[in-house]
mmCIF file of C-alpha atoms in Angstrom:
data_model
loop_
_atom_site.group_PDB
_atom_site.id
_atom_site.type_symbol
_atom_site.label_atom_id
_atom_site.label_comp_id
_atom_site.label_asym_id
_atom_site.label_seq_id
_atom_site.Cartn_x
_atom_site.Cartn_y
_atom_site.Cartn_z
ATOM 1 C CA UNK A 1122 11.072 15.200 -15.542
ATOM 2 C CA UNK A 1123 8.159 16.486 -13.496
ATOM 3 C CA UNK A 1124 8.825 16.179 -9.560
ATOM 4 C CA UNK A 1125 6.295 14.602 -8.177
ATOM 5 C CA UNK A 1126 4.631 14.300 -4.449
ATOM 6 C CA UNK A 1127 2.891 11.508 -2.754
ATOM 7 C CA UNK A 1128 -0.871 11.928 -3.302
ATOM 8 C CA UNK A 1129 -0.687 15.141 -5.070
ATOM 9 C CA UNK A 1130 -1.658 14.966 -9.472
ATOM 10 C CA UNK A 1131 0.851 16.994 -11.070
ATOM 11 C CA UNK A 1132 0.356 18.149 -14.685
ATOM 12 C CA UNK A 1133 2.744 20.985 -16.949
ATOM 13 C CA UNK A 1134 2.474 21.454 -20.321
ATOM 14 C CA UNK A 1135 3.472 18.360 -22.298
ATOM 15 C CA UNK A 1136 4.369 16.438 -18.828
ATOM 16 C CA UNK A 1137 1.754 14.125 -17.324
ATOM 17 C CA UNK A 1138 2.911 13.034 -13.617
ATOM 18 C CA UNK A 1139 0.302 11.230 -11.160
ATOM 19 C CA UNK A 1140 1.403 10.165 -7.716
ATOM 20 C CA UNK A 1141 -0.549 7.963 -5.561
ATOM 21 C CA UNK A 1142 -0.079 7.750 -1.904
ATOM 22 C CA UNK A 1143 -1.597 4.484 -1.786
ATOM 23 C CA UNK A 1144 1.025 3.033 -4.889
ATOM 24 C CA UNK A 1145 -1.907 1.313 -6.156
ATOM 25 C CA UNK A 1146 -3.204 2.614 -10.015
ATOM 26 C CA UNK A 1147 -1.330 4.677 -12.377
ATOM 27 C CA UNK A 1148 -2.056 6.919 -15.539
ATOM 28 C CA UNK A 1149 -0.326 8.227 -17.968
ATOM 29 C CA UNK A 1150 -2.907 6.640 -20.465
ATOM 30 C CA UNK A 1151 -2.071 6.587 -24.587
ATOM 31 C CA UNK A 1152 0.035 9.405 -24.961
ATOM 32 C CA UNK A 1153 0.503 10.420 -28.576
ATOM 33 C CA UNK A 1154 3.653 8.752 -30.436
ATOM 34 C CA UNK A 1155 4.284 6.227 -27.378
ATOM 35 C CA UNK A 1156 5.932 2.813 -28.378
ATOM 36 C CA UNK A 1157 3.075 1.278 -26.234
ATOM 37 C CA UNK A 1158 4.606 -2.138 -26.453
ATOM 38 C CA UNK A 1159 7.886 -1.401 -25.001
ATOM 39 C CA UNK A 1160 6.302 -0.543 -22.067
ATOM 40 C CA UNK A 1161 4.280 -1.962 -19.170
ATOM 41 C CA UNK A 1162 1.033 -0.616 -19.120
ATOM 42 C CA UNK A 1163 -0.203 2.534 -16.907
ATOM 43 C CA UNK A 1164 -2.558 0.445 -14.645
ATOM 44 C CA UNK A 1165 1.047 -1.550 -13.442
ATOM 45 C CA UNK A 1166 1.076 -0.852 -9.458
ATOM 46 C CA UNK A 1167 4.046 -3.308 -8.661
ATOM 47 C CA UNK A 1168 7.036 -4.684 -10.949
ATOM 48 C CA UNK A 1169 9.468 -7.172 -10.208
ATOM 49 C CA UNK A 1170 13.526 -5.797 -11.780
ATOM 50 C CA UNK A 1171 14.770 -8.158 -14.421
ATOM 51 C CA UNK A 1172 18.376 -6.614 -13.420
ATOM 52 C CA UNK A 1173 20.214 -4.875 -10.808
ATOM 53 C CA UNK A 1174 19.584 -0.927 -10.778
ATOM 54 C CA UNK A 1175 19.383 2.067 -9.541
ATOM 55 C CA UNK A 1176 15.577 3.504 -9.056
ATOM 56 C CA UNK A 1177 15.240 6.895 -7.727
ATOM 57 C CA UNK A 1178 15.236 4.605 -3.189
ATOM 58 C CA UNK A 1179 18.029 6.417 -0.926
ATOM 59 C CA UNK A 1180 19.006 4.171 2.271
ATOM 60 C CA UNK A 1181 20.341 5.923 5.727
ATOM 61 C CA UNK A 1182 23.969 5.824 5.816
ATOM 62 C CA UNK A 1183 24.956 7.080 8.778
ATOM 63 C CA UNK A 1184 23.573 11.103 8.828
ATOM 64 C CA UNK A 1185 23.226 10.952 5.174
ATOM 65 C CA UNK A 1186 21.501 9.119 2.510
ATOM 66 C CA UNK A 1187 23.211 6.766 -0.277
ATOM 67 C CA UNK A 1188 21.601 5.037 -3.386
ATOM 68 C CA UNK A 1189 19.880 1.954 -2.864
ATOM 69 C CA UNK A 1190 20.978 -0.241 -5.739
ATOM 70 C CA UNK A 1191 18.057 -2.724 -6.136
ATOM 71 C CA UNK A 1192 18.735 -6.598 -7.175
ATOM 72 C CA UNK A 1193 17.689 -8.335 -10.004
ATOM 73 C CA UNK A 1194 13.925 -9.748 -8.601
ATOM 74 C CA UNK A 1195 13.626 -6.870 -6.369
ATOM 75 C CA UNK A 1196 10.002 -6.274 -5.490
ATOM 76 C CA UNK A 1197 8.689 -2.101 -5.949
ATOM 77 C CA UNK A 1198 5.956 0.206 -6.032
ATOM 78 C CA UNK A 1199 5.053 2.517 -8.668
ATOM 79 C CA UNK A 1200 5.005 5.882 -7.270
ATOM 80 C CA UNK A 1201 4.573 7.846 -10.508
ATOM 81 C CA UNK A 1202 4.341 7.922 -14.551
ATOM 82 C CA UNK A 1203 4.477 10.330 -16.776
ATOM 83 C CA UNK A 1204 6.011 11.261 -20.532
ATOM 84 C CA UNK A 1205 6.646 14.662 -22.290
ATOM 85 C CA UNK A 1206 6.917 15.659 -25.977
ATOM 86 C CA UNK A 1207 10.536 16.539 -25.506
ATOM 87 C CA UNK A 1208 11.441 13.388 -24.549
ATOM 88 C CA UNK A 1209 11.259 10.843 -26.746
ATOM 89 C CA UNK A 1210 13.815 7.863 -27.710
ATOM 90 C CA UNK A 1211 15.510 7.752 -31.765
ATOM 91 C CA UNK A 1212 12.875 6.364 -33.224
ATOM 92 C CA UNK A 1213 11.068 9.344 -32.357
ATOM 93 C CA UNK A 1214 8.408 7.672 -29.751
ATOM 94 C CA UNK A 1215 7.676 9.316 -26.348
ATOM 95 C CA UNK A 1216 9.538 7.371 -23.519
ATOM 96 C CA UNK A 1217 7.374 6.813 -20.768
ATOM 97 C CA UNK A 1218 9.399 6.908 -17.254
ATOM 98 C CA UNK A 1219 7.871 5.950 -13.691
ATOM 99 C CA UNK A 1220 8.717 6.832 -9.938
ATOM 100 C CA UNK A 1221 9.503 3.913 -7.438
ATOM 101 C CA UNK A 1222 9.180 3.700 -4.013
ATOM 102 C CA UNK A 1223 9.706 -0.295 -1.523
ATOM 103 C CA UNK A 1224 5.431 0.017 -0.945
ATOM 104 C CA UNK A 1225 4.776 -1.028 2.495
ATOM 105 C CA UNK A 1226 7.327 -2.836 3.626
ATOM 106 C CA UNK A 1227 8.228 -3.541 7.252
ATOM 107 C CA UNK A 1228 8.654 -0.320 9.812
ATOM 108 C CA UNK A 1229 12.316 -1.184 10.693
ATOM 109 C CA UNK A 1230 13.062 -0.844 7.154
ATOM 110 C CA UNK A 1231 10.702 1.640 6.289
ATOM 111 C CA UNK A 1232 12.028 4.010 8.450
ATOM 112 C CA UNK A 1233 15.980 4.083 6.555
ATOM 113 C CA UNK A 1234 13.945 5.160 2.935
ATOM 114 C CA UNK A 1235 13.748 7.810 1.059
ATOM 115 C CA UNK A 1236 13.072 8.683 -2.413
ATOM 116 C CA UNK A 1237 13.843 11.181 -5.124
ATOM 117 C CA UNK A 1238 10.265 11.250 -6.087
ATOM 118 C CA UNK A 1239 11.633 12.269 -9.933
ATOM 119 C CA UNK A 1240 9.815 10.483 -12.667
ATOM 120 C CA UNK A 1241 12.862 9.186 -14.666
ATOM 121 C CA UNK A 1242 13.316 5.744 -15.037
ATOM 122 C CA UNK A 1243 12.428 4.628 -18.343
ATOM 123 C CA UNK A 1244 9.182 2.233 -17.966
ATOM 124 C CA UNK A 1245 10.354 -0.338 -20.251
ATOM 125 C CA UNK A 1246 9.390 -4.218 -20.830
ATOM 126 C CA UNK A 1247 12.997 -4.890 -20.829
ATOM 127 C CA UNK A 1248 13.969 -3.624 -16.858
ATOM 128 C CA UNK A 1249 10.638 -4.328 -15.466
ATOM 129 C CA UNK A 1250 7.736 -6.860 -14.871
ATOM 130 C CA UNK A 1251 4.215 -6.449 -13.769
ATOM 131 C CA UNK A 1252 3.303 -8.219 -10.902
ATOM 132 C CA UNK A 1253 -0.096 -9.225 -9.268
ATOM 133 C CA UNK A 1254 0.450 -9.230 -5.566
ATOM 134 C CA UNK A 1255 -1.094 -13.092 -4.621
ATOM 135 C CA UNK A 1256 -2.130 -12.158 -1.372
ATOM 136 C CA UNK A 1257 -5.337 -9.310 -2.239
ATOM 137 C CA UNK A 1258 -5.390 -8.221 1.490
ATOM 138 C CA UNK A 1259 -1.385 -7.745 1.693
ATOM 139 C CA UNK A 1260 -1.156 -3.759 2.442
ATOM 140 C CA UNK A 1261 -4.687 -3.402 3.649
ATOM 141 C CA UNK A 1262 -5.667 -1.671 6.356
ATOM 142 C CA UNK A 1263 -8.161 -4.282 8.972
ATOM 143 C CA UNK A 1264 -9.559 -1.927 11.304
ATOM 144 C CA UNK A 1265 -11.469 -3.514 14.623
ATOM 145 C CA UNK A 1266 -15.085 -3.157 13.862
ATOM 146 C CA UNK A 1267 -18.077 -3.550 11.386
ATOM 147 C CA UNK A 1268 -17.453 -0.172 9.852
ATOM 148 C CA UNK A 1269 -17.184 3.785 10.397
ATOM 149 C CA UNK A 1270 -19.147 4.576 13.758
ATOM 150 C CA UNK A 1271 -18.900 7.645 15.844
ATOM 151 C CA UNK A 1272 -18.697 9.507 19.205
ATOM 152 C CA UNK A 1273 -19.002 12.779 21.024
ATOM 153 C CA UNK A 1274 -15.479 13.978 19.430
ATOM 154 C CA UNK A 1275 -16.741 12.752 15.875
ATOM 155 C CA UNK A 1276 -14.959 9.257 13.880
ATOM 156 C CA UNK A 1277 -13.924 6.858 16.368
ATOM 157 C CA UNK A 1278 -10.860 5.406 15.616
ATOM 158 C CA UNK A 1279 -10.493 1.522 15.687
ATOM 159 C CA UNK A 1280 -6.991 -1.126 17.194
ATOM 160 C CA UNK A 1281 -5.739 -2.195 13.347
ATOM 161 C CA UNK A 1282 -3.276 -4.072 11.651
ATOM 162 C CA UNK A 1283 -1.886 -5.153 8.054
ATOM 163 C CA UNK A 1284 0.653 -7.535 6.277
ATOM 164 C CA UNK A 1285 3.178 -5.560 4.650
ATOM 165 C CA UNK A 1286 4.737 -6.666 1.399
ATOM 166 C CA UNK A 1287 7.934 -8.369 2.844
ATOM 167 C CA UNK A 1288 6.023 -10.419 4.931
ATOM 168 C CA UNK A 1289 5.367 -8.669 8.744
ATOM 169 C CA UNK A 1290 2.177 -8.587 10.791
ATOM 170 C CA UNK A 1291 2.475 -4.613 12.137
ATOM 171 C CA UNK A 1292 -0.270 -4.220 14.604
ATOM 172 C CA UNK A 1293 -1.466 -0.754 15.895
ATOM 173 C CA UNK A 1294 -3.029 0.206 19.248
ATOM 174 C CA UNK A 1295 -6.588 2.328 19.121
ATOM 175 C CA UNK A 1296 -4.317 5.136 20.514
ATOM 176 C CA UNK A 1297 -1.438 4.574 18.385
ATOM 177 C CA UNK A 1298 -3.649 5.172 15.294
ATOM 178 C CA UNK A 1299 -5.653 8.129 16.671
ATOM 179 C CA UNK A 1300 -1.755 9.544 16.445
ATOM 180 C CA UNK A 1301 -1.059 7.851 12.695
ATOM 181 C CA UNK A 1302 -4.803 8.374 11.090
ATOM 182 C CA UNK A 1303 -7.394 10.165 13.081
ATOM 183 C CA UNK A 1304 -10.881 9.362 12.177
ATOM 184 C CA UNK A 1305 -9.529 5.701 10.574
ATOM 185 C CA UNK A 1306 -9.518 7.093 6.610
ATOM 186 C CA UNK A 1307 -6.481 5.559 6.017
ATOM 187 C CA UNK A 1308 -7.489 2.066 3.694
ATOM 188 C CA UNK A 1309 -4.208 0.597 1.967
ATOM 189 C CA UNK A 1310 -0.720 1.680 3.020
ATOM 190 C CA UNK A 1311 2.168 2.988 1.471
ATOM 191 C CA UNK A 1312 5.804 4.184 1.806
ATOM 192 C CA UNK A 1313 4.656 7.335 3.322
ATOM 193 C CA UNK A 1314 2.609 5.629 6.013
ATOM 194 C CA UNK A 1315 6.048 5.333 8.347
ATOM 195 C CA UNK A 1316 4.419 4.086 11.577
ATOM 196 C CA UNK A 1317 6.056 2.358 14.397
ATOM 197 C CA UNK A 1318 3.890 -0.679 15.483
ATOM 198 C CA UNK A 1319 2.341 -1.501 18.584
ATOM 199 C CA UNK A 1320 3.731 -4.788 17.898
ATOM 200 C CA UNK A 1321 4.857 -7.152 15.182
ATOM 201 C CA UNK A 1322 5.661 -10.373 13.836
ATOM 202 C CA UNK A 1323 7.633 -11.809 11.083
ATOM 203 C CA UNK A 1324 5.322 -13.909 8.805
ATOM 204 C CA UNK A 1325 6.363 -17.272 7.620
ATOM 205 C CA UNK A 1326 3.721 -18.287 5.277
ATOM 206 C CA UNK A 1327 0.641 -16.678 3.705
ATOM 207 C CA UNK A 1328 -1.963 -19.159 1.608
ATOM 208 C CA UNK A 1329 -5.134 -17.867 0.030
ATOM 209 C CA UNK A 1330 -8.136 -20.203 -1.334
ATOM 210 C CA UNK A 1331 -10.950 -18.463 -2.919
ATOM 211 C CA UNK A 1332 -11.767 -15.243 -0.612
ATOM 212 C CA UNK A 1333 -9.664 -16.999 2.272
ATOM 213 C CA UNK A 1334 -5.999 -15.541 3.374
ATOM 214 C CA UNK A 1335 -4.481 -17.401 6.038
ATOM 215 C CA UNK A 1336 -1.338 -15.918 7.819
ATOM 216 C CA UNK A 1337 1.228 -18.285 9.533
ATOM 217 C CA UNK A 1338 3.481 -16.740 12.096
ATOM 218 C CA UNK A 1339 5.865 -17.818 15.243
ATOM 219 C CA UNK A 1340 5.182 -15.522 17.843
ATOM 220 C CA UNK A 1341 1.642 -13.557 18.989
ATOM 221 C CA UNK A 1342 1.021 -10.224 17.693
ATOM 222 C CA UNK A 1343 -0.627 -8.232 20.689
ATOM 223 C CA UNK A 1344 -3.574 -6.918 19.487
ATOM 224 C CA UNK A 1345 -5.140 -9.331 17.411
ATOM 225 C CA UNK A 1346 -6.690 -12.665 17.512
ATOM 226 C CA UNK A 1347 -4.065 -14.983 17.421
ATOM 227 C CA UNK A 1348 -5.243 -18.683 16.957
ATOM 228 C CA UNK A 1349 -2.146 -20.290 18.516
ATOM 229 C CA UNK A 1350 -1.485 -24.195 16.430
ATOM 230 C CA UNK A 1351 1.089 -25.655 18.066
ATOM 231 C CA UNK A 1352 4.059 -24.317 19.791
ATOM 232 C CA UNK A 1353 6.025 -21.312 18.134
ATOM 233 C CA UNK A 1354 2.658 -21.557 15.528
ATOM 234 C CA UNK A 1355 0.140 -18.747 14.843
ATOM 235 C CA UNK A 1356 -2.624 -18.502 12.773
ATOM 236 C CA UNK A 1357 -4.994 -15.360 11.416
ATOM 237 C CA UNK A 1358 -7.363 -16.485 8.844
ATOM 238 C CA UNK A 1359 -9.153 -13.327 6.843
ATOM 239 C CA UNK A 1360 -12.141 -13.972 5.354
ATOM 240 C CA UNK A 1361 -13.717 -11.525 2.890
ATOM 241 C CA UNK A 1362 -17.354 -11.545 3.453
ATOM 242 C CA UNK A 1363 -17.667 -9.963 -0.105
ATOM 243 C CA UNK A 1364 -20.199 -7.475 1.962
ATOM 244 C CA UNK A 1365 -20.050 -3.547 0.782
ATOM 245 C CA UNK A 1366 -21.154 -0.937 2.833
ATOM 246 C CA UNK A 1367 -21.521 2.592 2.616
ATOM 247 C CA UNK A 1368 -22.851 5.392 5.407
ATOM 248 C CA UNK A 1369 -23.185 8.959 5.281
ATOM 249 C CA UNK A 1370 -22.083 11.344 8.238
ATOM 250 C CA UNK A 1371 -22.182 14.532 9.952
ATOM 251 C CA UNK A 1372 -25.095 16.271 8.708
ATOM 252 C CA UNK A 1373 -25.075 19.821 7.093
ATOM 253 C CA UNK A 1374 -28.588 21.137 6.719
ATOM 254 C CA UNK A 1375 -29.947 19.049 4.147
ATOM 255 C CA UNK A 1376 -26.769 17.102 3.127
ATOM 256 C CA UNK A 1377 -23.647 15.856 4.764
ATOM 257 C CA UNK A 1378 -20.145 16.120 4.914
ATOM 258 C CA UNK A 1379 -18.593 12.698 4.565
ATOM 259 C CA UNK A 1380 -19.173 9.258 3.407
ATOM 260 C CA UNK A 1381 -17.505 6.304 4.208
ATOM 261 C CA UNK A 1382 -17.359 3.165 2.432
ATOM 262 C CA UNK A 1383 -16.015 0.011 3.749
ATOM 263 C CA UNK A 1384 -15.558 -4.080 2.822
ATOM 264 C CA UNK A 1385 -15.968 -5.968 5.779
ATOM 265 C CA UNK A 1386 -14.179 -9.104 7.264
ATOM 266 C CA UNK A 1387 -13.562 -11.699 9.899
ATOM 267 C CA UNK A 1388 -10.388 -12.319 11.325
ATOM 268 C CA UNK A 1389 -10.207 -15.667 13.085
ATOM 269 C CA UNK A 1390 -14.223 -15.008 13.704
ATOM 270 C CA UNK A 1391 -13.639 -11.284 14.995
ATOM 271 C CA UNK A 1392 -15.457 -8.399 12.890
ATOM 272 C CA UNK A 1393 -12.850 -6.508 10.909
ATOM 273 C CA UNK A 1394 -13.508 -4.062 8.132
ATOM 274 C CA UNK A 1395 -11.222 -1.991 5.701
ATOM 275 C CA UNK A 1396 -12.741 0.941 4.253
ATOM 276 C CA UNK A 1397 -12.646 4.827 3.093
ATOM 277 C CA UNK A 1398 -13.899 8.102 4.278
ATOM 278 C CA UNK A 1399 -14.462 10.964 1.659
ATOM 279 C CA UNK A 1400 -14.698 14.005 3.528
ATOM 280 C CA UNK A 1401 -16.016 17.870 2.359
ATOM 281 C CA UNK A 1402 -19.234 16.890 0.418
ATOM 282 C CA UNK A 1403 -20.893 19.278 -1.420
#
């Protein structure tokens, strides 16, 4: 099948591949003579395995890389989908076959991955299940602020953190991310975002009521505004202010170059915001 590359569309004649850095939406959408039912549908971004297998994820072994058998209940990413007109199962429907990757997971374990990035497991109902991550701001990217501002040198670029998908507060510095993301464009992460963090915690319990997610933890992340409980017990409670915001910059005659759109927040009562930045306007 088609090889694929993180953030890059990739399309040959009777393939359809689409790989998202940000392992959040998928298409391969109603391809003629698909068994839709047997598979999960193109908008699945995670899936739970209903067995043990092998799914394209290499771990470090030493200098070399060995397959990463996952367990039944494992918790992945989809990387990629596609289907092709020469390859379809004996009842004669196109087999549609997906790309995994861990998604964001913590740094320390980040850092052993790699993937084939081949579009070749079959999709099916049968191996996989879709899942709805409970936590909506799990993998976001909360950058210090009310939005997108600037300097002399152009984007500033914001302290920020996120909760990764096994459970890890990874916090980074202002000048750790003006290494990682320049500029701040950077909005959900991925297994391609390998950053060390300024500092981390492991998570023991994440609730969420309504547009509330509160993050329990044992130790202070440095960087961010801990609300300390009781002893060994830290608190972050993200509120989404359901508040969208949009601003143009860097002016070009009579347009400009770049727009950014963010969602702002409050963590523990400080001003966070997660957002986008669409450069090379027309």
């Amino acid at each position: 099948m088609q090889k694929i590359v993180m953030g890059a569309l990739a399309v040959t004649a009777g393939v359809l591949g689409l790989a998202l850095g940000h392992e959040q939406t998928v298409h391969a959408s109603a391809l003629p003579g698909t068994a839709q039912s047997a598979y999960l549908r193109d908008t699945t971004g995670y899936v739970r395995l209903k067995k043990t297998m092998d799914v394209g994820i290499l771990k470090k072994s030493g200098k070399t890389y060995k397959p990463l058998i996952k367990k039944k209940g494992s918790l992945l990413a989809v990387a990629g989908l596609g289907g092709s007109q020469a390859d379809k199962d004996k009842k004669g429907n196109i087999v549609i076959r997906a790309a995994f990757t861990s998604g964001a997971v913590h740094y320390q374990r980040l850092k052993q991955l790699k993937y084939h990035g081949m579009i070749s497991v079959p999709f099916t109902k049968q191996n996989f299940k879709n899942v709805k991550l409970k936590a909506p701001v799990r993998t976001l990217l909360f950058q210090k602020g009310t939005g997108f501002k600037t300097n002399d040198m152009g984007l500033t670029t914001p302290a920020a953190f996120y909760l990764t998908l096994d459970n890890y507060l990874q916090a980074y510095s202002g000048t750790a991310m003006a290494k990682f993301a320049p500029n701040g464009g950077e909005w959900r992460m991925a297994a391609n975002n390998v950053w060390k963090p300024t500092s981390a915690a492991k998570v023991t319990k994440v609730t969420v009521k309504g547009r509330t997610t509160t993050v329990d933890y044992r130790t202070p992340v440095k960087g961010l505004p801990n609300k300390k409980v009781a002893k060994h017990h830290y608190r972050l409670t993200i509120k989404d202010l359901n508040q969208k915001r949009s601003k143009s910059f860097f002016p070009v005659d009579d347009t400009y170059d770049s727009l950014g759109t963010w969602q702002n927040y409050k963590v523990n009562g400080k001003r966070y915001f997660v957002g986008n930045m669409e450069n090379g306007l027309d």
